[in-house]
Steps between C-alpha positions, in 0.01 A plus 500: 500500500178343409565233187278533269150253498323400222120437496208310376145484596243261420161618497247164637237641319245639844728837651753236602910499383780305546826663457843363432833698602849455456820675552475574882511211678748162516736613196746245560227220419493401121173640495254668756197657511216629761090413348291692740130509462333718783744501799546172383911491454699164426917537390597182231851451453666221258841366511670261264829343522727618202628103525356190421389239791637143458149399502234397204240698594436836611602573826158783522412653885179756526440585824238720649470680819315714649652738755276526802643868549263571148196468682629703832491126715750322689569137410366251753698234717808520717730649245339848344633451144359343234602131426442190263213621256154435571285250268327808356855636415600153354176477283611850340825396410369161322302707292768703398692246458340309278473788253834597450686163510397372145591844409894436522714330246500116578874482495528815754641378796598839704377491850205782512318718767242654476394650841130736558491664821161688573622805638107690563183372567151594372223364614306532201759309300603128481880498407551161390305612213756703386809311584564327145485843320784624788696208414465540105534834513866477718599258206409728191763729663750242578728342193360128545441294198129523563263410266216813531339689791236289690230619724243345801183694566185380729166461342190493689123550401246706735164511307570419200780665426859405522749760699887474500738506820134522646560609901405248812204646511375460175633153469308422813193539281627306147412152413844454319856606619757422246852606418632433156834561391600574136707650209337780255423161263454208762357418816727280683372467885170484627361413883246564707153416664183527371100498602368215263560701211506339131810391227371768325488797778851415602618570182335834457677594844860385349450713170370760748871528685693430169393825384638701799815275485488618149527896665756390738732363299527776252546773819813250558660545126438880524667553821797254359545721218504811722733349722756411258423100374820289581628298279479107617810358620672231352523161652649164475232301311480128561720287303311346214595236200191449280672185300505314899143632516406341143648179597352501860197556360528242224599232804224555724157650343381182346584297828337720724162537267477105533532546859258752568276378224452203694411627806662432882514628823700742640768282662509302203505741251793692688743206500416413100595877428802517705599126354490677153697812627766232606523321220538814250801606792632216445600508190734773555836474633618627825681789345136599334316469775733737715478731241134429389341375810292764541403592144415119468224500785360868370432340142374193642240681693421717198470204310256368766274792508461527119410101452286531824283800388486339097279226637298710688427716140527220280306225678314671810719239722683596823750395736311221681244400191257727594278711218540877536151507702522219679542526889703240708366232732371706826380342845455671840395380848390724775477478869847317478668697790312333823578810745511811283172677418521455149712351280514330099706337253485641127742311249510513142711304338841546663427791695350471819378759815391414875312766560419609907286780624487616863245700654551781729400821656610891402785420699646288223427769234826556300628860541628695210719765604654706198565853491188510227244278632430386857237241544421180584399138295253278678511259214909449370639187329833361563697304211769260581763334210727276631779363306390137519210567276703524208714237657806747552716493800570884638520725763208699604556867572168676594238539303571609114364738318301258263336364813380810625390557110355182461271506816390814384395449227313191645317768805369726266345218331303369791452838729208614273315186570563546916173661628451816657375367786743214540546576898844347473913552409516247226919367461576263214805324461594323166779220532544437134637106527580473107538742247476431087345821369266748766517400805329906581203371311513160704508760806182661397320159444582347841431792668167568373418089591708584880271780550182359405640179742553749779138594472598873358176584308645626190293678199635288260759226453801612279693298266841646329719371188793580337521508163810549236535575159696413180518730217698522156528852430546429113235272406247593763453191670479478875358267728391568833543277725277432836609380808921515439781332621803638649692403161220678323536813715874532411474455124098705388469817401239598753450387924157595614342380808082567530282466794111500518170332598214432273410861410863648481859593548630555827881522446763515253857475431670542173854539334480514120863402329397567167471880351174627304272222640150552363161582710366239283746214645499675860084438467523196404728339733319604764158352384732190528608566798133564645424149327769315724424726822132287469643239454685484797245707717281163387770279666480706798116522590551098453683479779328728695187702363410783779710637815406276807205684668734546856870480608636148550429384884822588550569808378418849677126649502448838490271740621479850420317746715478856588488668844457917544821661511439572910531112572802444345688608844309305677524166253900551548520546858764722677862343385304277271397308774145415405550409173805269573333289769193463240710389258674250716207373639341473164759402279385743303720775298325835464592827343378804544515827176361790518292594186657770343132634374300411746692494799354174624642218651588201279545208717647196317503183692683154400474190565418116492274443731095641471482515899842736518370721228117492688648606848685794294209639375290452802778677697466770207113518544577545891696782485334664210187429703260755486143481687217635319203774715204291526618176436572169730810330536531199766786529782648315724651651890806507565542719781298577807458855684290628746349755254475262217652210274761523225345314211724366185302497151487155377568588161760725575767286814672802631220722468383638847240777582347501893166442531329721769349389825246699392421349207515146609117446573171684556500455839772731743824256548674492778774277395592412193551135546162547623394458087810409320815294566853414325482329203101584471453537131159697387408828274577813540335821284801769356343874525826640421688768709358641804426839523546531883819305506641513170558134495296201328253422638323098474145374704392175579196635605419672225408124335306392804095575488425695801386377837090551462425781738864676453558871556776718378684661765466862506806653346763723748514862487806640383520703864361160679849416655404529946397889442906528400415741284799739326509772734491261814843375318606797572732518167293750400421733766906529501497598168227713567658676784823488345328694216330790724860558637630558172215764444557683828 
């Protein structure tokens, strides 16, 4: 028996619909639901513990995957199943993610899943667009104390006009490629990558996508209701006693507003704050701290976050005695690294990046294999956070989802400003060696400076902040603050990194804490934020003002050229063998692609010396060699035969074409050594292929003036062979014969 489904479409506005279903598939889950759009199919299903962790946060997993079965492939390596999630997976679960965790009560501590599994692939449609409105909608039908139904959408603008879940195609062609996530009333995520566009135009794109997350989130409540809402379950809520929070916060707001009133660093600051926590503890006895412990250090913190943001409203003062515009110390260095081919140092304050970038050919690209997008990068950026810049001690267990986030976020910053014709595979590594508040922006700062050290010629040089904000909801104060600390991060209402040269954005990332937050205060802390990126793009083109005008001595050169498809055979060698022995003999490394449109040869060679990459090319010119009818190309000989000489082109080594004994001189030869010898290097006229013999023909003689009183030579008769005419063969008299026997 089929259960019954129930159904809601979506209607995007241009022919195209996004359905949601429920009722057939994964009942046991606490909610499921398929979203197709197209033959676009992905199954969410979310799970929640009925009991509380004993932890004080909330113990959220989203995990995406795509099955390589929904695209009709087989997953690559040794083992044909699919494995640890790919970066592209891992960047579509952060942005989930980050949506629905402020969503859940603070004090629910129930471990969650929510797992989205694309099941079908389209072509024409990008799933991750479509993965937060999977997850919401799996929610709406579950009974989780869930504050309202959420929804992501993509945003892009082709001529003008601004198209939602826009396909590869068309975002090919947009300057801006956005994905916001947000309630019916508030936006709440935002990231992307932009083309230089203004404060203003990214705003217009965000209210854009609000008003299809508007659409979306109402389809959710409808097919709720049709589904039979569940009521929320009940849960054990966190202890609370508001007279220990009164009295908590009685004992440490004024002390910790003197503290951060005066200003400090981090290390500093840190040990005053936890020197107050211990002095409130310890006026409690051991029986109230067992009891208390807990509820003691939650107040305290409280306490610390109202008294901290107070004096940012009240006075315009932060943490370390900054103003709420000011930016923090910065110096950087380049060329630091002496063997890497480019390399910088970007600290601010008490975050700090060492920056490398390493120069390669296609070879290196970085291959993205996913069941809905194969392709490769020839410009990625790798981001590295090590536990001792924060000063922590732990292990280290792969690479984490915020680092494959945070480098990103800092690659889509800089790839617009790599240029077209950049001939090579550009890897950057970020090693982040302190970290007090963006060490992503810190990323995109040393790598623009690493690049322009490694003699990339980028567009423009890009500079990136990150920028916070403080609001009170009641009065209508806020305060936004540029370039934040990690403290400040924590306890504003608003994290948004922005990335840019001169003329315009370039990247974004944003989480906004706080609900209903006006266009007017989203405009205006970006025009702040645009003031500090110049500022800081200053402190860059101080250090160093243009990319070097060539790669370090050093580093790799490259050469790009292309050969007719015919002579790539030929280039290679049978087994490879031509091209390996020029590369060793070189020390050269050269790649060969095929153009996909053309069909040419694209021959990339590598390497560090001028005279390796020279005897590549002229090895290339040699085989590609081609002599022109008419014209005159010297030779050298190389062989010697009694009806002529082997010549080699001089501009072509391994070109050979025999020169005649005819065509040696004017006057009859006898022998050839007679006019020319080995090694004798003259001139030589092409006339192309010979009609007679069907092979090239070359003269010498054909330069030479004639002898004065010279005659030409009477040409042969066809039939002038010693009167051996066909019929005294006598092939054809027996055919002949043979013929009139037939007849009789």
């Amino acid at each position: 028996m089929i259960p019954k489904t129930f159904k809601e479409v979506i209607d995007l506005g241009d022919g195209r619909e996004i359905s949601i279903e429920t009722g057939k598939l994964a009942k046991q889950a606490h909610g499921s639901v398929v979203v197709q759009s197209g033959k676009c199919m992905m199954l969410c299903t979310v799970v929640s513990n009925y009991k509380q962790s004993d932890v004080d946060f909330l113990p959220l997993t989203v995990d995406y995957r795509e099955k390589f079965a929904a695209a009709g492939r087989y997953p690559g390596g040794f083992f044909k199943r699919e494995a640890r999630p790919s970066d592209g997976e891992v960047l579509t679960m952060r942005l989930v993610d980050r949506v629905l965790r402020p969503l859940f009560p603070k004090d629910y501590h129930a471990e969650t899943q929510v797992m989205i599994q694309l099941m079908s692939h389209d072509d024409d449609v990008m799933p991750d667009a479509m993965a937060g409105l999977a997850a919401s909608a799996a929610i709406q039908l579950s009974d989780f104390p869930f504050e309202c139904a959420i929804s992501e959408v993509r945003v892009a603008r082709v001529d003008g006009e601004f198209i939602i879940n826009p396909s590869r195609t068309q975002l090919a062609e947009s300057d801006i490629d956005m994905v916001i996530g947000a309630s019916a009333d508030s936006v709440m995520m935002v990231e992307g990558e932009m083309n230089e566009i203004s404060e203003e135009e990214m705003t217009e794109a965000i209210k854009a996508a609000h008003e299809a997350i508007k659409i979306q989130c109402a389809a959710q409540i409808r097919l709720a209701e049709a589904f039979g809402k569940k009521k929320t379950r009940e849960y054990e809520p966190e202890r609370e006693d508001a007279d220990l929070a009164k009295k908590i916060h009685e004992m440490a707001y004024d002390k910790v507003y003197a503290i951060a009133q005066a200003g400090s660093a981090k290390h500093e600051r840190s040990a005053s704050f936890d020197a107050i926590k211990e002095e409130i503890k310890a006026t409690f006895s051991e029986e109230e701290l067992a009891d208390f412990g807990s509820l003691i250090s939650k107040y305290y913190y409280k306490a610390e976050k109202a008294a901290v943001r107070d004096l940012t409203l009240n006075e315009g003062l932060r943490l370390d005695g900054r103003k709420t515009t000011e930016i923090r110390p910065i110096w950087c260095e380049t060329d630091y690294l002496p063997s890497v081919h480019g390399s910088s140092i970007f600290t601010r304050g008490e975050t700090q990046a060492l920056a490398t970038v390493t120069l390669g050919t296609s070879r290196e690209a970085n291959q993205i294999d996913m069941p809905s997008y194969e392709g490769e990068e020839t410009f990625y950026l790798h981001y590295n956070f090590p536990p001792f810049s924060t000063g922590e001690a732990r292990p280290i267990r792969g690479t984490s989802r915020r680092e494959v986030g945070h480098g990103n976020l800092a690659q889509r910053a800089l790839k617009g400003m790599i240029p077209a014709d950049c001939p090579y595979t550009v890897r950057v590594v970020s090693e982040v060696l302190e970290s007090n508040g963006s060490s992503s922006m810190a990323t995109v700062c040393a790598g623009t400076m690493a690049l322009m050290d490694a003699g990339v010629q980028l567009k423009k040089p890009v500079s990136g902040i990150a920028m916070g904000l403080i609001s009170d909801g009641d009065s209508g104060k806020y305060a936004v603050l540029s370039d934040i600390l990690g403290d400040e991060d924590h306890l504003g209402d608003m994290d948004f990194k922005v990335t840019g040269t001169a003329d315009g954005i370039t990247a974004c990332q944003m989480d906004i804490k706080v609900k209903g937050l006006s266009y007017e205060i989203l405009v205006n802390a970006l025009k702040q934020a645009r003031d500090g990126r110049l500022h800081i793009l200053d402190k860059l083109t101080e250090t160093i003002s243009a990319p070097r005008e060539d790669v370090k001595e050093y580093a790799p050169k490259m050469v790009s050229v292309r050969i007719a498809n015919a002579f790539i055979g030929a280039l290679i060698g049978p087994g490879g063998k031509v091209i390996q022995e020029l590369q060793k003999a070189t020390g050269t490394t050269i790649v060969i692609n095929e153009d996909p449109v053309t069909e040419e040869g694209v021959v990339e060679i590598l390497g560090t010396g001028q005279e390796g990459i020279n005897a590549v090319l002229a090895k290339i010119d040699s085989i590609t060699f081609k002599p022109v009818v008419g014209n005159s190309y010297k030779v050298k000989v190389i062989k010697m035969l009694d009806f002529g000489a082997v010549v080699e082109y001089l501009d072509a080594p391994g070109n050979e074409v025999l020169l005649h004994v005819s065509e040696l001189a004017w006057e009859r030869t006898e022998n050839v050594s007679d006019v020319v010898n080995m090694g004798d290097e003259f001139e030589v006229k092409y006339f192309g292929i010979d009609s007679r013999t069907r092979k090239e023909k070359v003269s010498r003689k054909a330069l030479l003036e004639k002898p004065e009183g010279y005659k030409e030579r009477a040409p042969r008769e066809n039939n002038d062979r010693g009167s051996r005419d066909k019929d005294n063969r006598g092939r054809d008299n027996r055919n002949r014969d043979s013929r009139d026997r037939k007849r009789d």
